[in-house]
mmCIF file of C-alpha atoms in Angstrom:
data_model
loop_
_atom_site.group_PDB
_atom_site.id
_atom_site.type_symbol
_atom_site.label_atom_id
_atom_site.label_comp_id
_atom_site.label_asym_id
_atom_site.label_seq_id
_atom_site.Cartn_x
_atom_site.Cartn_y
_atom_site.Cartn_z
ATOM 1 C CA MET A 240 142.943 129.539 148.498
ATOM 2 C CA SER A 241 143.670 125.802 148.254
ATOM 3 C CA ALA A 242 143.389 123.930 144.939
ATOM 4 C CA ASP A 243 140.476 121.959 146.408
ATOM 5 C CA HIS A 244 138.400 125.196 146.866
ATOM 6 C CA ASP A 245 139.467 126.854 143.583
ATOM 7 C CA PRO A 246 136.328 127.231 141.410
ATOM 8 C CA VAL A 247 138.328 126.950 138.134
ATOM 9 C CA ARG A 248 138.898 123.230 138.056
ATOM 10 C CA ARG A 249 140.605 122.702 134.668
ATOM 11 C CA PRO A 250 142.332 124.949 132.150
ATOM 12 C CA ASN A 251 140.776 125.609 128.786
ATOM 13 C CA TYR A 252 143.488 123.830 126.813
ATOM 14 C CA ALA A 253 141.644 124.323 123.495
ATOM 15 C CA LEU A 254 141.537 128.085 124.090
ATOM 16 C CA ARG A 255 145.350 127.988 124.707
ATOM 17 C CA ARG A 256 145.904 126.068 121.548
ATOM 18 C CA ALA A 257 143.691 128.507 119.662
ATOM 19 C CA SER A 258 145.802 131.434 120.928
ATOM 20 C CA LEU A 259 148.911 129.584 119.736
ATOM 21 C CA ARG A 260 147.356 129.183 116.347
ATOM 22 C CA ASP A 261 147.073 132.970 116.044
ATOM 23 C CA LEU A 262 150.738 133.170 116.707
ATOM 24 C CA LEU A 263 151.570 130.611 114.149
ATOM 25 C CA VAL A 264 149.652 132.574 111.467
ATOM 26 C CA GLU A 265 151.611 135.711 112.454
ATOM 27 C CA ASN A 266 154.889 133.784 112.171
ATOM 28 C CA ARG A 267 153.918 132.303 108.786
ATOM 29 C CA VAL A 268 154.276 128.618 109.673
ATOM 30 C CA ASP A 269 151.574 125.945 108.926
ATOM 31 C CA ALA A 270 152.153 123.999 112.065
ATOM 32 C CA LEU A 271 154.371 123.908 115.164
ATOM 33 C CA LEU A 272 156.201 120.852 116.518
ATOM 34 C CA VAL A 273 156.114 121.275 120.348
ATOM 35 C CA THR A 274 158.793 119.111 122.170
ATOM 36 C CA ASP A 275 159.330 120.996 125.424
ATOM 37 C CA LEU A 276 157.416 118.970 128.018
ATOM 38 C CA ILE A 277 156.428 122.060 130.064
ATOM 39 C CA ASN A 278 154.903 123.606 126.950
ATOM 40 C CA ILE A 279 153.069 120.419 126.059
ATOM 41 C CA ARG A 280 151.662 120.361 129.639
ATOM 42 C CA TYR A 281 150.460 123.978 129.230
ATOM 43 C CA LEU A 282 148.858 123.241 125.890
ATOM 44 C CA THR A 283 147.276 119.785 126.696
ATOM 45 C CA GLY A 284 147.582 118.887 130.409
ATOM 46 C CA PHE A 285 149.845 115.934 129.657
ATOM 47 C CA THR A 286 152.440 115.276 132.418
ATOM 48 C CA GLY A 287 154.328 112.277 130.973
ATOM 49 C CA SER A 288 158.130 112.252 130.456
ATOM 50 C CA ASN A 289 157.980 111.589 126.732
ATOM 51 C CA ALA A 290 155.843 113.431 124.248
ATOM 52 C CA ALA A 291 155.605 115.570 121.165
ATOM 53 C CA LEU A 292 152.664 117.730 119.969
ATOM 54 C CA LEU A 293 151.812 119.056 116.490
ATOM 55 C CA VAL A 294 149.564 122.128 116.465
ATOM 56 C CA TYR A 295 148.219 123.238 113.091
ATOM 57 C CA ALA A 296 147.696 126.923 112.279
ATOM 58 C CA TRP A 297 144.517 126.438 110.316
ATOM 59 C CA ASP A 298 142.853 123.635 112.316
ATOM 60 C CA SER A 299 140.070 125.165 114.522
ATOM 61 C CA SER A 300 138.349 121.771 114.715
ATOM 62 C CA GLU A 301 141.674 120.189 115.563
ATOM 63 C CA HIS A 302 141.221 117.132 113.339
ATOM 64 C CA ARG A 303 144.963 117.160 112.616
ATOM 65 C CA THR A 304 146.374 118.498 115.956
ATOM 66 C CA LEU A 305 147.865 115.448 117.661
ATOM 67 C CA ILE A 306 149.953 114.235 120.553
ATOM 68 C CA CYS A 307 152.439 111.383 120.445
ATOM 69 C CA THR A 308 153.870 109.498 123.457
ATOM 70 C CA ASP A 309 155.051 105.975 124.181
ATOM 71 C CA GLY A 310 153.373 102.849 125.465
ATOM 72 C CA ARG A 311 153.977 103.609 129.071
ATOM 73 C CA TYR A 312 151.352 106.485 128.887
ATOM 74 C CA ILE A 313 148.530 104.854 126.781
ATOM 75 C CA THR A 314 146.102 105.236 129.683
ATOM 76 C CA GLN A 315 147.452 108.532 130.974
ATOM 77 C CA VAL A 316 147.364 110.249 127.656
ATOM 78 C CA GLY A 317 143.705 109.122 127.151
ATOM 79 C CA GLU A 318 142.683 110.456 130.492
ATOM 80 C CA GLN A 319 144.723 113.730 130.368
ATOM 81 C CA VAL A 320 144.222 114.587 126.690
ATOM 82 C CA PRO A 321 140.845 113.194 125.769
ATOM 83 C CA ASP A 322 140.172 115.825 123.147
ATOM 84 C CA LEU A 323 143.160 115.099 120.808
ATOM 85 C CA ARG A 324 144.209 112.234 118.627
ATOM 86 C CA ALA A 325 147.027 110.279 120.294
ATOM 87 C CA GLU A 326 149.775 108.415 118.528
ATOM 88 C CA ILE A 327 151.876 105.808 120.365
ATOM 89 C CA ASN A 328 155.471 105.681 119.331
ATOM 90 C CA ARG A 329 158.603 105.699 121.466
ATOM 91 C CA ALA A 330 160.384 108.167 119.085
ATOM 92 C CA SER A 331 157.565 110.669 119.558
ATOM 93 C CA ALA A 332 158.993 113.769 117.857
ATOM 94 C CA ARG A 333 160.318 111.766 114.859
ATOM 95 C CA ARG A 334 156.914 110.086 114.446
ATOM 96 C CA VAL A 335 155.235 113.470 114.478
ATOM 97 C CA ILE A 336 157.557 114.748 111.734
ATOM 98 C CA GLU A 337 156.700 111.663 109.630
ATOM 99 C CA ILE A 338 153.018 112.331 110.049
ATOM 100 C CA ALA A 339 153.469 116.037 109.047
ATOM 101 C CA GLY A 340 155.256 114.867 105.931
ATOM 102 C CA GLU A 341 152.551 112.367 105.084
ATOM 103 C CA TRP A 342 150.068 115.174 105.349
ATOM 104 C CA GLN A 343 152.192 117.524 103.237
ATOM 105 C CA THR A 344 152.042 120.182 105.917
ATOM 106 C CA GLY A 345 154.414 122.622 104.328
ATOM 107 C CA ARG A 346 156.282 125.030 106.812
ATOM 108 C CA VAL A 347 156.641 123.255 110.186
ATOM 109 C CA GLY A 348 158.099 125.373 113.005
ATOM 110 C CA PHE A 349 160.237 123.668 115.678
ATOM 111 C CA GLU A 350 161.207 125.074 119.076
ATOM 112 C CA SER A 351 164.713 126.212 118.261
ATOM 113 C CA HIS A 352 165.539 126.883 121.879
ATOM 114 C CA VAL A 353 164.741 123.358 122.797
ATOM 115 C CA VAL A 354 165.717 121.104 119.844
ATOM 116 C CA THR A 355 169.342 120.072 119.746
ATOM 117 C CA PHE A 356 171.526 119.997 116.634
ATOM 118 C CA GLU A 357 171.451 116.231 116.536
ATOM 119 C CA GLN A 358 167.666 116.208 116.825
ATOM 120 C CA HIS A 359 167.410 118.623 114.066
ATOM 121 C CA ARG A 360 169.536 116.552 111.856
ATOM 122 C CA GLY A 361 167.281 113.637 112.511
ATOM 123 C CA PHE A 362 164.147 115.624 111.748
ATOM 124 C CA GLU A 363 165.599 116.784 108.434
ATOM 125 C CA SER A 364 166.290 113.229 107.389
ATOM 126 C CA LEU A 365 162.440 112.481 107.829
ATOM 127 C CA ALA A 366 161.107 115.773 106.666
ATOM 128 C CA THR A 367 160.225 114.879 103.062
ATOM 129 C CA GLY A 368 158.454 117.753 101.427
ATOM 130 C CA LEU A 369 158.534 119.741 104.622
ATOM 131 C CA ASP A 370 160.170 123.074 105.300
ATOM 132 C CA LEU A 371 161.428 123.001 108.933
ATOM 133 C CA VAL A 372 161.533 126.565 110.340
ATOM 134 C CA PRO A 373 163.059 127.564 113.619
ATOM 135 C CA VAL A 374 160.638 129.283 115.882
ATOM 136 C CA HIS A 375 161.587 130.729 119.270
ATOM 137 C CA GLY A 376 159.513 131.139 122.393
ATOM 138 C CA LEU A 377 155.900 131.225 121.063
ATOM 139 C CA VAL A 378 154.398 129.052 123.750
ATOM 140 C CA GLU A 379 156.483 130.793 126.416
ATOM 141 C CA GLN A 380 155.003 134.091 125.218
ATOM 142 C CA LEU A 381 151.515 132.761 125.919
ATOM 143 C CA ARG A 382 152.632 131.281 129.257
ATOM 144 C CA MET A 383 153.651 134.772 130.627
ATOM 145 C CA VAL A 384 150.025 135.880 131.167
ATOM 146 C CA LYS A 385 148.310 133.578 133.651
ATOM 147 C CA ASP A 386 144.619 132.629 133.391
ATOM 148 C CA GLU A 387 142.481 132.358 136.398
ATOM 149 C CA TYR A 388 143.123 128.602 136.807
ATOM 150 C CA GLU A 389 146.865 129.357 136.923
ATOM 151 C CA VAL A 390 146.533 132.204 139.420
ATOM 152 C CA GLY A 391 144.453 129.913 141.631
ATOM 153 C CA ARG A 392 147.234 127.411 141.600
ATOM 154 C CA LEU A 393 149.868 129.986 142.266
ATOM 155 C CA ARG A 394 147.881 131.162 145.212
ATOM 156 C CA ALA A 395 147.585 127.649 146.693
ATOM 157 C CA ALA A 396 151.311 127.142 146.162
ATOM 158 C CA CYS A 397 152.031 130.395 148.100
ATOM 159 C CA ASP A 398 149.617 129.512 150.820
ATOM 160 C CA ALA A 399 151.396 126.280 151.392
ATOM 161 C CA ALA A 400 154.683 127.978 151.726
ATOM 162 C CA ASP A 401 153.276 130.792 154.042
ATOM 163 C CA GLU A 402 151.603 128.217 156.230
ATOM 164 C CA ALA A 403 154.736 126.085 156.451
ATOM 165 C CA LEU A 404 156.919 129.028 157.506
ATOM 166 C CA ALA A 405 154.349 130.003 160.145
ATOM 167 C CA ALA A 406 154.364 126.405 161.507
ATOM 168 C CA LEU A 407 158.166 126.379 161.609
ATOM 169 C CA LEU A 408 158.392 129.693 163.505
ATOM 170 C CA ASN A 409 155.560 128.752 165.857
ATOM 171 C CA SER A 410 157.203 125.484 166.763
ATOM 172 C CA GLY A 411 160.502 127.127 167.593
ATOM 173 C CA GLY A 412 162.143 125.370 164.574
ATOM 174 C CA LEU A 413 164.254 128.432 163.748
ATOM 175 C CA ARG A 414 166.672 128.694 166.705
ATOM 176 C CA PRO A 415 170.289 128.743 167.670
ATOM 177 C CA GLY A 416 171.903 125.315 167.731
ATOM 178 C CA ARG A 417 170.131 123.900 164.673
ATOM 179 C CA SER A 418 171.992 123.431 161.434
ATOM 180 C CA GLU A 419 170.944 124.873 158.142
ATOM 181 C CA ARG A 420 170.247 121.358 156.842
ATOM 182 C CA GLU A 421 167.953 120.590 159.708
ATOM 183 C CA VAL A 422 165.886 123.723 159.178
ATOM 184 C CA ALA A 423 165.700 123.263 155.492
ATOM 185 C CA ARG A 424 164.476 119.663 155.708
ATOM 186 C CA GLU A 425 161.748 120.560 158.313
ATOM 187 C CA LEU A 426 160.557 123.451 156.307
ATOM 188 C CA GLU A 427 160.311 121.289 153.180
ATOM 189 C CA TRP A 428 158.364 118.665 155.077
ATOM 190 C CA LEU A 429 156.046 121.271 156.467
ATOM 191 C CA MET A 430 155.251 122.476 152.935
ATOM 192 C CA PHE A 431 154.229 118.928 151.975
ATOM 193 C CA GLU A 432 152.006 118.850 155.247
ATOM 194 C CA HIS A 433 150.338 122.151 154.124
ATOM 195 C CA GLY A 434 149.400 121.080 150.664
ATOM 196 C CA SER A 435 152.531 121.169 148.451
ATOM 197 C CA ASP A 436 152.944 118.455 145.871
ATOM 198 C CA ALA A 437 156.800 119.039 145.627
ATOM 199 C CA VAL A 438 159.268 121.670 146.517
ATOM 200 C CA SER A 439 159.968 124.320 143.897
ATOM 201 C CA PHE A 440 163.697 124.119 144.194
ATOM 202 C CA GLU A 441 166.307 123.207 146.796
ATOM 203 C CA THR A 442 165.462 125.192 149.966
ATOM 204 C CA ILE A 443 167.983 127.887 150.893
ATOM 205 C CA VAL A 444 168.757 128.312 154.541
ATOM 206 C CA ALA A 445 171.733 130.513 155.071
ATOM 207 C CA THR A 446 173.029 131.688 158.460
ATOM 208 C CA GLY A 447 175.592 134.237 159.522
ATOM 209 C CA ALA A 448 178.159 134.986 156.852
ATOM 210 C CA ASN A 449 176.445 132.398 154.552
ATOM 211 C CA SER A 450 173.420 134.668 154.204
ATOM 212 C CA ALA A 451 175.745 136.882 152.075
ATOM 213 C CA VAL A 452 175.816 134.131 149.354
ATOM 214 C CA PRO A 453 172.738 134.682 147.237
ATOM 215 C CA HIS A 454 172.258 130.929 146.373
ATOM 216 C CA HIS A 455 173.886 129.317 149.239
ATOM 217 C CA ARG A 456 173.124 125.586 149.742
ATOM 218 C CA PRO A 457 172.391 124.446 153.220
ATOM 219 C CA THR A 458 175.280 122.839 155.105
ATOM 220 C CA ASP A 459 175.980 121.655 158.678
ATOM 221 C CA SER A 460 176.646 125.352 159.660
ATOM 222 C CA VAL A 461 174.848 126.013 162.963
ATOM 223 C CA LEU A 462 172.528 128.930 163.611
ATOM 224 C CA ALA A 463 173.890 131.259 166.285
ATOM 225 C CA ALA A 464 172.619 134.197 168.252
ATOM 226 C CA GLY A 465 173.156 137.499 166.383
ATOM 227 C CA ASP A 466 172.963 135.855 162.984
ATOM 228 C CA PHE A 467 170.953 136.884 160.001
ATOM 229 C CA VAL A 468 169.111 133.733 158.749
ATOM 230 C CA LYS A 469 167.912 133.813 155.149
ATOM 231 C CA LEU A 470 165.186 131.384 153.993
ATOM 232 C CA ASP A 471 164.446 131.125 150.289
ATOM 233 C CA PHE A 472 161.906 128.388 149.469
ATOM 234 C CA GLY A 473 158.876 127.472 147.460
ATOM 235 C CA ALA A 474 155.942 124.989 147.192
ATOM 236 C CA THR A 475 154.390 123.451 144.106
ATOM 237 C CA VAL A 476 150.668 122.819 143.515
ATOM 238 C CA ASP A 477 149.492 121.058 140.355
ATOM 239 C CA GLY A 478 152.806 122.030 138.770
ATOM 240 C CA TYR A 479 152.687 125.677 139.642
ATOM 241 C CA HIS A 480 155.420 127.168 141.814
ATOM 242 C CA SER A 481 155.760 129.712 144.640
ATOM 243 C CA ASP A 482 158.883 131.602 145.511
ATOM 244 C CA MET A 483 159.477 133.536 148.706
ATOM 245 C CA THR A 484 162.482 134.755 150.711
ATOM 246 C CA ARG A 485 162.438 136.117 154.279
ATOM 247 C CA THR A 486 165.512 137.132 156.375
ATOM 248 C CA PHE A 487 165.328 136.882 160.164
ATOM 249 C CA VAL A 488 167.617 137.916 162.989
ATOM 250 C CA LEU A 489 168.363 135.526 165.853
ATOM 251 C CA GLY A 490 168.323 137.611 168.919
ATOM 252 C CA LYS A 491 168.806 141.366 169.218
ATOM 253 C CA PRO A 492 169.805 142.884 165.907
ATOM 254 C CA ASP A 493 172.810 145.186 165.583
ATOM 255 C CA ASP A 494 172.440 148.674 164.106
ATOM 256 C CA TRP A 495 174.056 147.597 160.763
ATOM 257 C CA GLN A 496 171.527 144.716 160.495
ATOM 258 C CA ARG A 497 168.581 147.143 161.060
ATOM 259 C CA GLU A 498 170.042 149.536 158.497
ATOM 260 C CA VAL A 499 170.495 146.976 155.722
ATOM 261 C CA TYR A 500 167.191 145.288 156.455
ATOM 262 C CA ASP A 501 165.342 148.588 156.306
ATOM 263 C CA LEU A 502 167.140 149.472 153.085
ATOM 264 C CA VAL A 503 166.178 146.207 151.347
ATOM 265 C CA TYR A 504 162.632 146.477 152.649
ATOM 266 C CA ALA A 505 162.377 150.015 151.061
ATOM 267 C CA SER A 506 163.842 148.642 147.842
ATOM 268 C CA GLN A 507 161.420 145.793 147.641
ATOM 269 C CA GLN A 508 158.435 148.078 148.288
ATOM 270 C CA ALA A 509 159.546 150.337 145.497
ATOM 271 C CA GLY A 510 159.809 147.373 143.083
ATOM 272 C CA ARG A 511 156.454 146.028 144.024
ATOM 273 C CA GLU A 512 154.831 149.477 143.625
ATOM 274 C CA ALA A 513 156.410 149.722 140.156
ATOM 275 C CA LEU A 514 154.572 146.552 138.882
ATOM 276 C CA LYS A 515 152.001 147.931 136.468
ATOM 277 C CA PRO A 516 150.781 146.806 133.055
ATOM 278 C CA GLY A 517 152.773 148.741 130.345
ATOM 279 C CA VAL A 518 155.792 149.355 132.482
ATOM 280 C CA SER A 519 159.030 148.096 131.081
ATOM 281 C CA THR A 520 160.832 145.283 132.946
ATOM 282 C CA LYS A 521 163.920 147.430 133.087
ATOM 283 C CA ALA A 522 161.985 150.294 134.775
ATOM 284 C CA VAL A 523 160.833 147.908 137.522
ATOM 285 C CA ASP A 524 164.299 146.829 138.182
ATOM 286 C CA ALA A 525 165.476 150.446 138.243
ATOM 287 C CA ALA A 526 162.790 151.512 140.685
ATOM 288 C CA SER A 527 164.042 149.044 143.222
ATOM 289 C CA ARG A 528 167.732 149.179 142.443
ATOM 290 C CA SER A 529 167.897 152.995 142.632
ATOM 291 C CA VAL A 530 166.930 152.795 146.281
ATOM 292 C CA ILE A 531 169.968 150.637 147.096
ATOM 293 C CA GLU A 532 172.195 152.624 144.770
ATOM 294 C CA ALA A 533 171.287 155.907 146.459
ATOM 295 C CA ALA A 534 172.358 154.443 149.879
ATOM 296 C CA GLY A 535 175.744 153.661 148.321
ATOM 297 C CA TYR A 536 175.415 149.882 148.224
ATOM 298 C CA GLY A 537 174.574 149.367 144.524
ATOM 299 C CA GLU A 538 177.583 147.012 143.993
ATOM 300 C CA LEU A 539 176.172 144.775 146.681
ATOM 301 C CA PHE A 540 172.903 144.154 144.867
ATOM 302 C CA VAL A 541 174.445 141.469 142.535
ATOM 303 C CA HIS A 542 171.474 139.935 140.683
ATOM 304 C CA GLY A 543 168.314 140.909 138.800
ATOM 305 C CA LEU A 544 165.230 142.066 140.669
ATOM 306 C CA GLY A 545 163.012 139.115 139.756
ATOM 307 C CA HIS A 546 161.679 136.711 137.333
ATOM 308 C CA GLY A 547 158.467 135.210 136.074
ATOM 309 C CA VAL A 548 157.047 132.185 137.805
ATOM 310 C CA GLY A 549 154.504 129.539 136.844
ATOM 311 C CA LEU A 550 154.923 125.991 135.593
ATOM 312 C CA GLN A 551 158.711 126.727 135.933
ATOM 313 C CA ILE A 552 160.246 128.404 138.929
ATOM 314 C CA HIS A 553 162.161 130.709 136.496
ATOM 315 C CA GLU A 554 160.421 131.815 133.358
ATOM 316 C CA ALA A 555 159.712 134.933 131.309
ATOM 317 C CA PRO A 556 159.749 137.770 131.916
ATOM 318 C CA GLY A 557 162.978 138.688 133.589
ATOM 319 C CA LEU A 558 163.092 141.936 135.800
ATOM 320 C CA ALA A 559 166.729 143.029 135.376
ATOM 321 C CA LYS A 560 168.935 145.779 133.922
ATOM 322 C CA THR A 561 168.970 143.763 130.797
ATOM 323 C CA GLY A 562 165.342 142.976 130.743
ATOM 324 C CA THR A 563 163.233 143.363 127.580
ATOM 325 C CA GLY A 564 159.638 144.156 126.963
ATOM 326 C CA THR A 565 156.813 145.494 129.115
ATOM 327 C CA LEU A 566 154.604 143.921 131.813
ATOM 328 C CA LEU A 567 151.150 142.839 130.894
ATOM 329 C CA ASP A 568 148.061 142.387 133.154
ATOM 330 C CA GLY A 569 148.113 138.818 134.565
ATOM 331 C CA VAL A 570 151.890 138.250 134.476
ATOM 332 C CA ALA A 571 153.253 136.621 137.674
ATOM 333 C CA VAL A 572 156.640 137.662 138.874
ATOM 334 C CA THR A 573 158.921 137.730 141.927
ATOM 335 C CA VAL A 574 160.444 140.952 143.319
ATOM 336 C CA GLU A 575 163.486 140.064 145.328
ATOM 337 C CA PRO A 576 166.137 142.781 145.898
ATOM 338 C CA GLY A 577 169.127 141.888 148.119
ATOM 339 C CA VAL A 578 172.224 143.455 149.634
ATOM 340 C CA TYR A 579 175.053 141.091 150.520
ATOM 341 C CA PHE A 580 178.209 141.915 152.610
ATOM 342 C CA PRO A 581 180.849 139.135 151.784
ATOM 343 C CA GLY A 582 182.010 137.474 154.956
ATOM 344 C CA ARG A 583 179.436 139.237 157.092
ATOM 345 C CA GLY A 584 175.899 138.599 156.114
ATOM 346 C CA GLY A 585 173.109 139.722 153.742
ATOM 347 C CA VAL A 586 169.358 140.350 153.418
ATOM 348 C CA ARG A 587 166.944 139.340 150.673
ATOM 349 C CA ILE A 588 163.226 139.962 150.732
ATOM 350 C CA GLU A 589 161.076 138.212 148.054
ATOM 351 C CA ASP A 590 157.413 137.951 147.149
ATOM 352 C CA THR A 591 155.445 136.398 144.381
ATOM 353 C CA LEU A 592 152.893 138.729 142.889
ATOM 354 C CA VAL A 593 150.531 139.055 139.907
ATOM 355 C CA VAL A 594 150.529 142.263 137.850
ATOM 356 C CA ARG A 595 147.103 143.846 137.907
ATOM 357 C CA LYS A 596 145.700 147.046 136.403
ATOM 358 C CA GLY A 597 144.625 148.332 139.918
ATOM 359 C CA GLY A 598 148.010 147.399 141.546
ATOM 360 C CA PRO A 599 149.798 144.028 141.983
ATOM 361 C CA GLU A 600 148.132 141.129 143.777
ATOM 362 C CA LEU A 601 150.404 139.831 146.516
ATOM 363 C CA LEU A 602 150.403 136.013 146.796
ATOM 364 C CA THR A 603 152.959 135.492 149.493
ATOM 365 C CA ARG A 604 151.437 136.999 152.655
ATOM 366 C CA THR A 605 154.069 136.390 155.361
ATOM 367 C CA SER A 606 154.994 139.693 157.129
ATOM 368 C CA LYS A 607 158.095 141.414 155.755
ATOM 369 C CA ASP A 608 158.669 143.457 158.948
ATOM 370 C CA LEU A 609 162.041 142.780 160.525
ATOM 371 C CA THR A 610 161.393 139.674 162.650
ATOM 372 C CA VAL A 611 163.620 139.043 165.652
ATOM 373 C CA VAL A 612 163.589 135.230 166.677
ATOM 374 C CA ASP A 613 164.517 134.779 170.326
#
């Protein structure tokens, strides 16, 4: 579904801020200073490069909730955030602290995982009568569960990536003699042609022995007959990312290539089937990892199973041995097991999915069957 045909045209930012206010009450703070630009976008729709947001815990009418940005964005903040008071000041966060002090706000939380030590010292020098309280990950907690607007954008981003890959294959763009860089640049351009606003990250094209490097960066290495070729790429629509990996074989695959591909395919299927509300993130990782471990290749699966995806390409929750918490209905994640033989080659298969009560919704639709490219 493209963004143009998505019936949910705009997020309910006021509802998101209301949900945040509930968390502020639970955490016993009177207001939250939001300085992470992704979190500000999530709560307001503002996409400028300088902003700070103050959200009050007991302010359902939002008379005191305000956003501050600089003069470059006077018009933009008025268009994107018409429902909040806007202050214009280059030192956005410092100005918000000053206002909170003037209003005798009391306990003001700040994003402790975002604010630097130097910034905090500056805030304290302005915080007359305020009690600055470190708060960690409250907006990120809300962002884990996607609303229908967000799922629509994720679908559109995944569609752009799927269609770009199909166009690459149909045109013969994945063939011996081309370099990794050539394939990567063409695939990125095709994502733009099929509706992407930006690439989600630097596209990975890894051929031959390079496919055994999980995050290989494209080089002038030339694709050759008999190679595994791993493509890991993503599109972005309205700020929301997709993430997909497919591994191909150029020409007739050897027996070892079929064996490792089938193993990763089975592992990925087990991980996808484990995606259910209430299941721990560790358990999802274990469901997939155990398939590879049972085959004797556990030490060659060298990363976590997956990660959350949304306004950032990597966000909560993490699906890994060290993962914490349980999945909720509406969480968007990747499932991407891999087996990598150093100096020889490797396979990764990755999808973007949304956790649902009746089973996960698959957003990346390109076939995962072993594809031989002649």
